[in-house]
PDB file of N, CA and C in Angstrom:
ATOM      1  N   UNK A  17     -12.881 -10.356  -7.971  1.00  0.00           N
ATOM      2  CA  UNK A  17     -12.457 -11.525  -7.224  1.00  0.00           C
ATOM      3  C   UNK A  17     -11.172 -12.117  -7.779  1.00  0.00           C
ATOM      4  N   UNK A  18     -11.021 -12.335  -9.125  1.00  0.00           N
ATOM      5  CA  UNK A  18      -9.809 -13.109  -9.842  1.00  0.00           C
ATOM      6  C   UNK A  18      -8.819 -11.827 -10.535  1.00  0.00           C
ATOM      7  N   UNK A  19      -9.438 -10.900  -9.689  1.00  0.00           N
ATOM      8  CA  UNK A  19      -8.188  -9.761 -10.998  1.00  0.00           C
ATOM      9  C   UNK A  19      -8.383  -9.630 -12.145  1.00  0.00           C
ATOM     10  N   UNK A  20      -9.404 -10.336 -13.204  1.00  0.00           N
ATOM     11  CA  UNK A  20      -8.980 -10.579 -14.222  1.00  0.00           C
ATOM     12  C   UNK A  20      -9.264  -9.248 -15.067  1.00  0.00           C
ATOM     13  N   UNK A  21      -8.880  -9.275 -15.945  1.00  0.00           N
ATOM     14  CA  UNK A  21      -9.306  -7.674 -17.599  1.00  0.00           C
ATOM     15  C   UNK A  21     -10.776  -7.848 -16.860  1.00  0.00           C
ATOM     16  N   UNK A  22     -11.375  -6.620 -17.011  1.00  0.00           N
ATOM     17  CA  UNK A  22     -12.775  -5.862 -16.837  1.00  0.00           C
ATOM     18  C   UNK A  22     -13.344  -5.806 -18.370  1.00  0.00           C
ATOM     19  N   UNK A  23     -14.583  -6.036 -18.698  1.00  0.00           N
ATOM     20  CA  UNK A  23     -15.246  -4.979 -19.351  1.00  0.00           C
ATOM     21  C   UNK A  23     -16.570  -4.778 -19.338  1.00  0.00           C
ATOM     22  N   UNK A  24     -17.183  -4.125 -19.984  1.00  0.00           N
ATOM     23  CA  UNK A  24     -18.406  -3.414 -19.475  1.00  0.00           C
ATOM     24  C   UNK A  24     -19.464  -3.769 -20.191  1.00  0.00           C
ATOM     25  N   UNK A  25     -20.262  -4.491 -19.476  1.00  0.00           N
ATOM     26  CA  UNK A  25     -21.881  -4.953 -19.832  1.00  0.00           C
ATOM     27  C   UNK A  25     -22.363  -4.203 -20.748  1.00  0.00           C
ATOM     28  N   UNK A  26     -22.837  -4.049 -22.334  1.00  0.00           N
ATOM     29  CA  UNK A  26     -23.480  -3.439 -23.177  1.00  0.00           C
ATOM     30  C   UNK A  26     -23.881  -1.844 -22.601  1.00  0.00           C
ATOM     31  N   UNK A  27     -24.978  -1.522 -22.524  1.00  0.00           N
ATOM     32  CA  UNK A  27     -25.485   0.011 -22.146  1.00  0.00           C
ATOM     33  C   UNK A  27     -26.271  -0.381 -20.725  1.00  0.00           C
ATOM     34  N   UNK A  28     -25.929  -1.424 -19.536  1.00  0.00           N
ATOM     35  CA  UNK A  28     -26.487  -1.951 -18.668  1.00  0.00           C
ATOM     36  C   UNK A  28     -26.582  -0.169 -17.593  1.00  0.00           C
ATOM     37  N   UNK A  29     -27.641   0.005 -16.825  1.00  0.00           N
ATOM     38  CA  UNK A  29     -27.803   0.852 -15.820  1.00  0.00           C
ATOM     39  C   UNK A  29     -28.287   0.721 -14.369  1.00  0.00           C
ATOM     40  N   UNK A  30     -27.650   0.650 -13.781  1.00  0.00           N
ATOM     41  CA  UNK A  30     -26.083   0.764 -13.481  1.00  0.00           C
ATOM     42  C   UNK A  30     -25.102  -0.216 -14.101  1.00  0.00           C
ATOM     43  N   UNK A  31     -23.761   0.544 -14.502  1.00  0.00           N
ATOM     44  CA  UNK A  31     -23.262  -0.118 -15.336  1.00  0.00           C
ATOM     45  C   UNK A  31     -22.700  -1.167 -14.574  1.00  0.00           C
ATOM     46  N   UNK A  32     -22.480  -2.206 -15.437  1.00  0.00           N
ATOM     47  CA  UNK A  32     -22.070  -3.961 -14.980  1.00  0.00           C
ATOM     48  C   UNK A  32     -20.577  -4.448 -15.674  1.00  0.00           C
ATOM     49  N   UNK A  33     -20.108  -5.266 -15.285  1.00  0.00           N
ATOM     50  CA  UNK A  33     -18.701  -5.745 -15.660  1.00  0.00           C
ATOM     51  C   UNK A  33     -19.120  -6.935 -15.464  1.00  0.00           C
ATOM     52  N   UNK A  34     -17.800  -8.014 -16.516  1.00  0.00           N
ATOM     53  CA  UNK A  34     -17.244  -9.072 -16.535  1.00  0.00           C
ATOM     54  C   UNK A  34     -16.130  -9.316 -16.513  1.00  0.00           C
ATOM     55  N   UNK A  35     -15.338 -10.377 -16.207  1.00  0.00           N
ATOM     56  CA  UNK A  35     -14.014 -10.427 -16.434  1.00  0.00           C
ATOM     57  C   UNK A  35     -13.949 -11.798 -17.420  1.00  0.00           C
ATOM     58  N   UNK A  36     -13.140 -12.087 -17.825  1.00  0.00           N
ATOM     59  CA  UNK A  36     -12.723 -13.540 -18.532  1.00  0.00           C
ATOM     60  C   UNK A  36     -13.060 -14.938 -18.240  1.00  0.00           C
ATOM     61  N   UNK A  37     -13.254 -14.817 -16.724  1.00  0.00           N
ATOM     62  CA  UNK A  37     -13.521 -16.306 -16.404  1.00  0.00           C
ATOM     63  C   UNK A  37     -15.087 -16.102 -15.770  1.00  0.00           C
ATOM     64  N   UNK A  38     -15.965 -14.944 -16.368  1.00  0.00           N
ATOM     65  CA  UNK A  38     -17.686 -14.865 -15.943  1.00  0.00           C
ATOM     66  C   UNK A  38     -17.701 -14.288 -14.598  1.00  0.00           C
ATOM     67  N   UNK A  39     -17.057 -13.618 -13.810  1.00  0.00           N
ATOM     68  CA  UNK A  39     -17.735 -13.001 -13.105  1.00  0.00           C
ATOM     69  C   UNK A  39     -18.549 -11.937 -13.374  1.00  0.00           C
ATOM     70  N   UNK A  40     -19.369 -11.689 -12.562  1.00  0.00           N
ATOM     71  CA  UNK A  40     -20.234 -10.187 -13.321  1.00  0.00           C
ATOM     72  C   UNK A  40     -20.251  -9.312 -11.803  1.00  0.00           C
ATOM     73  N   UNK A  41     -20.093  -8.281 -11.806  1.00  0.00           N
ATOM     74  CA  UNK A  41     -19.553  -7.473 -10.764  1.00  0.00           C
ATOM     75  C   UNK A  41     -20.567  -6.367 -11.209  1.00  0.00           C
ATOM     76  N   UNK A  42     -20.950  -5.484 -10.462  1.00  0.00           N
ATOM     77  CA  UNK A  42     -21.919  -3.867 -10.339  1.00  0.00           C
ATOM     78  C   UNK A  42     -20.943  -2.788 -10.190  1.00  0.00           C
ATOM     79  N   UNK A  43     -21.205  -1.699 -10.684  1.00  0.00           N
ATOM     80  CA  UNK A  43     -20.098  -0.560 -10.227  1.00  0.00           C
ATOM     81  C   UNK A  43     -19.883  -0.453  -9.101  1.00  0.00           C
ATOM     82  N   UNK A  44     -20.890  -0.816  -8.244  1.00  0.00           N
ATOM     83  CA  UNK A  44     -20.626  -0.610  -6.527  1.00  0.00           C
ATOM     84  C   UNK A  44     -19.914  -1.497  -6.126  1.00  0.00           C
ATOM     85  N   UNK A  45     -19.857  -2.863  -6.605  1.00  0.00           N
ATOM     86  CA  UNK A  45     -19.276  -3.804  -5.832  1.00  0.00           C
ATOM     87  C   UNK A  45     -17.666  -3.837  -6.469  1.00  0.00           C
ATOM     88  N   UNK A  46     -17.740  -3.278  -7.685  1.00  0.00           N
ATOM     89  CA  UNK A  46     -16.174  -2.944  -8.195  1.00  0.00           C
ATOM     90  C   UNK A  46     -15.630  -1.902  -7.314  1.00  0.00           C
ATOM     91  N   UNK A  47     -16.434  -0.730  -6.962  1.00  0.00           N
ATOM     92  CA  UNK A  47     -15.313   0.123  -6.292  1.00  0.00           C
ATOM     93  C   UNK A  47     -15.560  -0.412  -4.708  1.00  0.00           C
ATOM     94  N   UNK A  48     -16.046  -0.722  -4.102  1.00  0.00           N
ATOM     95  CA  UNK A  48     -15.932  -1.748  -3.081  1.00  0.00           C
ATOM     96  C   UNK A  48     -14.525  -2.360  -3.003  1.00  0.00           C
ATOM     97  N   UNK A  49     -14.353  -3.518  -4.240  1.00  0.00           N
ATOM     98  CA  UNK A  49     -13.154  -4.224  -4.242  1.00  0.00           C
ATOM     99  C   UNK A  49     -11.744  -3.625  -4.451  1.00  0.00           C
ATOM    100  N   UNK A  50     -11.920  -2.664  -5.247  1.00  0.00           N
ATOM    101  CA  UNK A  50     -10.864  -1.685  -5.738  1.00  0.00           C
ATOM    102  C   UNK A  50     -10.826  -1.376  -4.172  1.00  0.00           C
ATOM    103  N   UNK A  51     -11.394  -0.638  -3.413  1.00  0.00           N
ATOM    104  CA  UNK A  51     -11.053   0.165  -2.369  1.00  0.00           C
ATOM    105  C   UNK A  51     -10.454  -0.582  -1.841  1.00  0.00           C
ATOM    106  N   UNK A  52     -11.168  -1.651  -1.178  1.00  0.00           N
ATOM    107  CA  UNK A  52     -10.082  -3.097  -0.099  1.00  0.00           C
ATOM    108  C   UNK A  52      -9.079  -3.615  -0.762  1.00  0.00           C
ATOM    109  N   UNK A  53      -8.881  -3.692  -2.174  1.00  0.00           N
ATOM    110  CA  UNK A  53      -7.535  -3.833  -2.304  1.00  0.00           C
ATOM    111  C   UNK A  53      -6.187  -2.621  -1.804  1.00  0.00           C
ATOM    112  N   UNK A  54      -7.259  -1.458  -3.054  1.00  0.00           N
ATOM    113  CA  UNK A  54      -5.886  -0.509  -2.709  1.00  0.00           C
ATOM    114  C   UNK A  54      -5.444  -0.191  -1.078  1.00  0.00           C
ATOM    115  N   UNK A  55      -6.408  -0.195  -0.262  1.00  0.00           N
ATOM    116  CA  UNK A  55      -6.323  -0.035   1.097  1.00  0.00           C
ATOM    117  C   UNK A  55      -5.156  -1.567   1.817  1.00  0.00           C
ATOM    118  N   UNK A  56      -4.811  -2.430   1.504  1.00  0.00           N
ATOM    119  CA  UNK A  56      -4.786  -3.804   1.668  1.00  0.00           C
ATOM    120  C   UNK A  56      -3.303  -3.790   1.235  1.00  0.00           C
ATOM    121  N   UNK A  57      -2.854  -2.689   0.164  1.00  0.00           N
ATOM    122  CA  UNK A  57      -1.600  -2.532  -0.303  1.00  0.00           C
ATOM    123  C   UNK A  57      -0.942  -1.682   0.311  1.00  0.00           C
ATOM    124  N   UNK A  58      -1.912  -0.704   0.951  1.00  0.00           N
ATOM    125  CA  UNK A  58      -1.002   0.667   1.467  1.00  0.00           C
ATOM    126  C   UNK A  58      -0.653  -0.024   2.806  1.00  0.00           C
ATOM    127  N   UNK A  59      -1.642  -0.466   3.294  1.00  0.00           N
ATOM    128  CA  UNK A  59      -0.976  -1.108   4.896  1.00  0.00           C
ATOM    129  C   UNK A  59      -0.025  -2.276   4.620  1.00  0.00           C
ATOM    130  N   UNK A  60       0.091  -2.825   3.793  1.00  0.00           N
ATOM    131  CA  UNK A  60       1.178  -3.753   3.635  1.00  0.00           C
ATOM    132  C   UNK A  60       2.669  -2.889   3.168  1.00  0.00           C
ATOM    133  N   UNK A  61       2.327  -2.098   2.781  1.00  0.00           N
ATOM    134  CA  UNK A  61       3.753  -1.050   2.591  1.00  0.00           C
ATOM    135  C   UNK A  61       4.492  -0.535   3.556  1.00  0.00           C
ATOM    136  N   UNK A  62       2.897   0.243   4.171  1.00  0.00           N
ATOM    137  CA  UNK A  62       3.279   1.070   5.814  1.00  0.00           C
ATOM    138  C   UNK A  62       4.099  -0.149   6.733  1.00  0.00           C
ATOM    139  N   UNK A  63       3.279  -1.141   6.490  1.00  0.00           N
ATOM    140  CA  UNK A  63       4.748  -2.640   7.249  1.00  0.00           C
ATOM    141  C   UNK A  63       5.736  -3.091   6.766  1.00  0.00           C
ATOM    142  N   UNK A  64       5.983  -2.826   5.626  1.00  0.00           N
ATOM    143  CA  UNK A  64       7.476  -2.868   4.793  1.00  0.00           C
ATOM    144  C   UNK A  64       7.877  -1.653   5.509  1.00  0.00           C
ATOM    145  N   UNK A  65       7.814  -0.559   5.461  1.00  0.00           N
ATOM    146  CA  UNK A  65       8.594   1.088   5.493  1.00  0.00           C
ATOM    147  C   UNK A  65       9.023   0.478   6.874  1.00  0.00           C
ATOM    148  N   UNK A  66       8.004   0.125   7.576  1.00  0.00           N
ATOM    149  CA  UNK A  66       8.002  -0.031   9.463  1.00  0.00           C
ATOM    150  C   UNK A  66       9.089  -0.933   9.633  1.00  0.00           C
ATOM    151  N   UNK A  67       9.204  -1.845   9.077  1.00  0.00           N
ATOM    152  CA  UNK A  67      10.536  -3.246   9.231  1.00  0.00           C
ATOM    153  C   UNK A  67      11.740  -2.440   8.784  1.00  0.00           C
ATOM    154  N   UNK A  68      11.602  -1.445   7.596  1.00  0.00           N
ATOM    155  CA  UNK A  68      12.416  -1.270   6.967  1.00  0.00           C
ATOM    156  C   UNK A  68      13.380  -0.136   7.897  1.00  0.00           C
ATOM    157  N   UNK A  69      12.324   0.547   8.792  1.00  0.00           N
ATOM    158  CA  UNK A  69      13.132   1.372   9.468  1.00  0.00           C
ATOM    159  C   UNK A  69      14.127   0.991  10.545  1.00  0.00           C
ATOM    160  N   UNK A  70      12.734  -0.025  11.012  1.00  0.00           N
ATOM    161  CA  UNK A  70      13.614  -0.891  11.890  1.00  0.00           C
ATOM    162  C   UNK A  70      14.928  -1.570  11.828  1.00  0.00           C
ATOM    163  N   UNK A  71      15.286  -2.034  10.781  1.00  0.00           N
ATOM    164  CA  UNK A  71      16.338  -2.656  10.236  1.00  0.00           C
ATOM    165  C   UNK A  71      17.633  -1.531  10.175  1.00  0.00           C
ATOM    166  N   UNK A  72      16.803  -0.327   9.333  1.00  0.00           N
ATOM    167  CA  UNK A  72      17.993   0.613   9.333  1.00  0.00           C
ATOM    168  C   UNK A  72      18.781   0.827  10.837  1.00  0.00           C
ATOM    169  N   UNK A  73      17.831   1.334  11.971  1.00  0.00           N
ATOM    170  CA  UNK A  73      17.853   1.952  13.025  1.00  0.00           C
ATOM    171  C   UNK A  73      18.874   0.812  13.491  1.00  0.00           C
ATOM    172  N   UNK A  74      18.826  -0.597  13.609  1.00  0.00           N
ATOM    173  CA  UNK A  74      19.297  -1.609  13.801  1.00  0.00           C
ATOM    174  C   UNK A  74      21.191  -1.369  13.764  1.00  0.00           C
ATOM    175  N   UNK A  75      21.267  -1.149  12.247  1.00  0.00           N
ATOM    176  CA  UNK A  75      22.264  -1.186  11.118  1.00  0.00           C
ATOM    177  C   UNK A  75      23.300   0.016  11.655  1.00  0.00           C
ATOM    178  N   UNK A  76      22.198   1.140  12.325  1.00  0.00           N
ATOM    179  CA  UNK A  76      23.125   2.155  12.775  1.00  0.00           C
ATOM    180  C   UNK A  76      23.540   1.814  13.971  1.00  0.00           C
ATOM    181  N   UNK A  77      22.715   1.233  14.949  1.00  0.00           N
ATOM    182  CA  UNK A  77      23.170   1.427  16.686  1.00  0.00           C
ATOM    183  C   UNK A  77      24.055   0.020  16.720  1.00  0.00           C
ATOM    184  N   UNK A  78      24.148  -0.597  15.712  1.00  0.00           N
ATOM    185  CA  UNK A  78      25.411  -1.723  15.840  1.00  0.00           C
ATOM    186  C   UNK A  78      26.447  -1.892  14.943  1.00  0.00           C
ATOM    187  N   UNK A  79      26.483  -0.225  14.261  1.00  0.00           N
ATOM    188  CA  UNK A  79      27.514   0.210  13.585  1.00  0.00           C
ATOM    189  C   UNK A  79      28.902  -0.403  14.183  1.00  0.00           C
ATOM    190  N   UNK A  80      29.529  -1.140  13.695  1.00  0.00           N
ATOM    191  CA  UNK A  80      31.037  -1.139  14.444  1.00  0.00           C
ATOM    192  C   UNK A  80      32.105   0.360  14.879  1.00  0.00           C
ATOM    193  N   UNK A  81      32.755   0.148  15.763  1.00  0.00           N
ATOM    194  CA  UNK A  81      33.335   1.555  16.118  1.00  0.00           C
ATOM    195  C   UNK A  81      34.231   1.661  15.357  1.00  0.00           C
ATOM    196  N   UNK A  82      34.840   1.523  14.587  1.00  0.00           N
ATOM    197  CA  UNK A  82      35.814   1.728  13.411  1.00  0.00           C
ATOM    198  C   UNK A  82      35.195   2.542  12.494  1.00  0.00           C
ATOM    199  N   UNK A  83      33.886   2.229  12.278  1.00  0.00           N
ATOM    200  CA  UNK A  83      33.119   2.813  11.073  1.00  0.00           C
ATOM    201  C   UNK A  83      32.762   3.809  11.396  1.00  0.00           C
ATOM    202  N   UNK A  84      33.276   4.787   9.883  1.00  0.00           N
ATOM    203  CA  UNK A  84      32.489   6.391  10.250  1.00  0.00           C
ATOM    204  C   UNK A  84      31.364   6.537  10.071  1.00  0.00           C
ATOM    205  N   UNK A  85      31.924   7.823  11.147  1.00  0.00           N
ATOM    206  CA  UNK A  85      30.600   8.653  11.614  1.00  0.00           C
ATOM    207  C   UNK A  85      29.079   8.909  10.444  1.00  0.00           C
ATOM    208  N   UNK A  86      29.771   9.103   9.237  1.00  0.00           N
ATOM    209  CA  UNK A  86      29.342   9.010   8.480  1.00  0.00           C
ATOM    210  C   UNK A  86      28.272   7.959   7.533  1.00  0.00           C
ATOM    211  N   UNK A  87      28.881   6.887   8.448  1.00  0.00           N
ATOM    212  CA  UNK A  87      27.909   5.667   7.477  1.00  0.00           C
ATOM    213  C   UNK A  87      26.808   5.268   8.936  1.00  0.00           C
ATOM    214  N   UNK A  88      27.028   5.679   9.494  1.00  0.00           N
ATOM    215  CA  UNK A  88      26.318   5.769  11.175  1.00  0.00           C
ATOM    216  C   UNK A  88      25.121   6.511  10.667  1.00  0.00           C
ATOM    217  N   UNK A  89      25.407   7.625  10.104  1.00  0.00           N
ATOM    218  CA  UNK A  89      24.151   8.973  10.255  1.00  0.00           C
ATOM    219  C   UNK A  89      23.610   8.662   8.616  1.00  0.00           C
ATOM    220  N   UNK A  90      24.000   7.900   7.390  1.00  0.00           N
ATOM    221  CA  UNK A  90      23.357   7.843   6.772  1.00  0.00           C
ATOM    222  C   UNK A  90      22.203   6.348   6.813  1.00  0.00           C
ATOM    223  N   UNK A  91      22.693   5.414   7.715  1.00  0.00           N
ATOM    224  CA  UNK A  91      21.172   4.644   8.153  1.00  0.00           C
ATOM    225  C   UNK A  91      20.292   5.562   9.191  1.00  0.00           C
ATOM    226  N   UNK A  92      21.035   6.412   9.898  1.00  0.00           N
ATOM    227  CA  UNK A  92      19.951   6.860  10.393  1.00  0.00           C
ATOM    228  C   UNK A  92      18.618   7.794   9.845  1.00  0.00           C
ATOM    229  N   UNK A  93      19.934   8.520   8.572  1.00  0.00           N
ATOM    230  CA  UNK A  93      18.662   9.167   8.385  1.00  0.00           C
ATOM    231  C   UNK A  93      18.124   8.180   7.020  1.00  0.00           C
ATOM    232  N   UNK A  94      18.051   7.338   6.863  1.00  0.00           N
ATOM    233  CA  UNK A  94      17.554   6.499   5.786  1.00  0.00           C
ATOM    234  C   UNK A  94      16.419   5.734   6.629  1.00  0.00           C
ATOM    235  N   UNK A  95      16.381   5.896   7.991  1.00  0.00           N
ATOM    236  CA  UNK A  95      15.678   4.959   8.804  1.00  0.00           C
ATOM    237  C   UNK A  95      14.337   6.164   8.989  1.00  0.00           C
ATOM    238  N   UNK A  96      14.979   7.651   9.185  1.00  0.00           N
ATOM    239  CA  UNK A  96      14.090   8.531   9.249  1.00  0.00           C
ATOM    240  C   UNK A  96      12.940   8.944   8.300  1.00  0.00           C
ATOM    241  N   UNK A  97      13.706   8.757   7.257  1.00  0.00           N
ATOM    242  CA  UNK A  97      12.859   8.751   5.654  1.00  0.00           C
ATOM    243  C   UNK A  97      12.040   7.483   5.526  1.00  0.00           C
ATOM    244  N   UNK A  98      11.815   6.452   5.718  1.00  0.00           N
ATOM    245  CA  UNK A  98      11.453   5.383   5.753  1.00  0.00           C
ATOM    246  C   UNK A  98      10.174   5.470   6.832  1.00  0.00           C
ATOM    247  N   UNK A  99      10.525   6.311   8.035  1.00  0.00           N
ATOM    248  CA  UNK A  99       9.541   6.787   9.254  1.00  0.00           C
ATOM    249  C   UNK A  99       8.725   7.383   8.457  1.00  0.00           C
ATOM    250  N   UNK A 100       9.341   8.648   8.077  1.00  0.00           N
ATOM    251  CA  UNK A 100       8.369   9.766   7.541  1.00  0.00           C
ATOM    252  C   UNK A 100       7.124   9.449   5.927  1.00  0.00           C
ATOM    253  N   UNK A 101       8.117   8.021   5.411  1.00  0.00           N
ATOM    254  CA  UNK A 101       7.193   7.840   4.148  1.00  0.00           C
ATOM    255  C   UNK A 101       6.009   6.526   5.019  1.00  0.00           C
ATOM    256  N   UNK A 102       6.453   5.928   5.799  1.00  0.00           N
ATOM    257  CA  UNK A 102       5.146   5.219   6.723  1.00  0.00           C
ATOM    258  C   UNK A 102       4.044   6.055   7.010  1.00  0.00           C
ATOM    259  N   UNK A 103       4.640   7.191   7.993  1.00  0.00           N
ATOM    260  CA  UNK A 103       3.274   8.470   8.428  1.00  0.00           C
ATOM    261  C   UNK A 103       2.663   8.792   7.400  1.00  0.00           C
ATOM    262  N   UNK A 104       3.161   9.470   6.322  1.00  0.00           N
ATOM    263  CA  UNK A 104       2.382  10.273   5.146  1.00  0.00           C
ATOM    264  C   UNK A 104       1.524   8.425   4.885  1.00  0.00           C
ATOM    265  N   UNK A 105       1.629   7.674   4.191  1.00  0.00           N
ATOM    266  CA  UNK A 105       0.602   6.496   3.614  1.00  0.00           C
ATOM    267  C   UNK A 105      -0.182   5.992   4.554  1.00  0.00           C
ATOM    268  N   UNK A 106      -0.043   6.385   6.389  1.00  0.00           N
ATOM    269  CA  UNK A 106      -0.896   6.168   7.019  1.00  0.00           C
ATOM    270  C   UNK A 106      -2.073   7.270   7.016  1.00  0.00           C
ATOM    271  N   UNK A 107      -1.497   8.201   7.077  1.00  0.00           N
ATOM    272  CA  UNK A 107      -2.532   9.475   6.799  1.00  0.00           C
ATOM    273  C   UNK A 107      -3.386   9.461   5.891  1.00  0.00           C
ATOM    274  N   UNK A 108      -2.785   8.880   4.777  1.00  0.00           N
ATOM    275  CA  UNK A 108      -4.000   8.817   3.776  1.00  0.00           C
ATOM    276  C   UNK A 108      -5.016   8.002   3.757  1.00  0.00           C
ATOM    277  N   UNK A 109      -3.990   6.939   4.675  1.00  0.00           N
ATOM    278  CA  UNK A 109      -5.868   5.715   4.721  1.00  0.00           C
ATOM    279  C   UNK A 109      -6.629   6.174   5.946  1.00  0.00           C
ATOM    280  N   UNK A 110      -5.796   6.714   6.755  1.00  0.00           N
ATOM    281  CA  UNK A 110      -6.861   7.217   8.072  1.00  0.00           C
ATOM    282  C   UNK A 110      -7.509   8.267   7.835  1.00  0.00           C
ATOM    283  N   UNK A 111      -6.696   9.066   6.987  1.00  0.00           N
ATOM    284  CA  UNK A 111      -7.789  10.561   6.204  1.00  0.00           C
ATOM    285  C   UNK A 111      -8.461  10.328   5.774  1.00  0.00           C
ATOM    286  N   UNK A 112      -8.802   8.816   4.605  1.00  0.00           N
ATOM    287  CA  UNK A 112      -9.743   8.500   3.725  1.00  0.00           C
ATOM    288  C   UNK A 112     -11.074   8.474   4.104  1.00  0.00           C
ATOM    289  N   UNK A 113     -12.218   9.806   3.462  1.00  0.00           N
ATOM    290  CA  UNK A 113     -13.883   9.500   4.264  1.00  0.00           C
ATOM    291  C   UNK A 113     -14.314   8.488   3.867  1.00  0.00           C
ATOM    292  N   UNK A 114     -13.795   7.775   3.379  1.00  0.00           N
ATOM    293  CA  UNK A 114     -14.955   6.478   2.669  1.00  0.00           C
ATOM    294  C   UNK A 114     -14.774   5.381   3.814  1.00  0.00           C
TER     295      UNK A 114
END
């Protein structure tokens, strides 16, 4: 719940945790929380990458016409890489069996 340092209940079975300020947590309900976090981070990324492409894609199609060709095709493909690292971190939470 508070993030805080973990450690582990004496020889408890199933093993048990505390953190600093007394919570006491079960192995199940730790990887429970672990999961909804780490899951909670990847989709907040996949919406960074997603803005981020957006922005690029932006950056290129209102390239000024003076500007080369060159700085045109490197937001684009910076917008593409940004696509392609969204898909792969969606895959993994939609692949995930748990």
């Amino acid at each position: 719940e508070c993030h805080g340092v973990l450690w582990e209940l004496g020889e408890a079975t199933p093993p048990r945790f505390r953190c600093h300020t007394g919570h006491a947590v079960s192995i199940r309900s730790l990887d429970k929380e672990q999961r909804k976090t780490t899951e909670d981070a990847i989709w907040a990324a996949i919406r960074a990458l997603q803005e981020r492409e957006g922005l690029l894609r932006k950056l290129a199609d209102s390239s000024a016409p003076g500007e080369a060709a060159a700085i045109h095709a490197r937001w684009k493909e910076e917008a593409d890489a940004a696509a392609g690292h969204a898909r792969r971190l969606k895959s993994i939470v939609e692949d995930d069996p748990a």
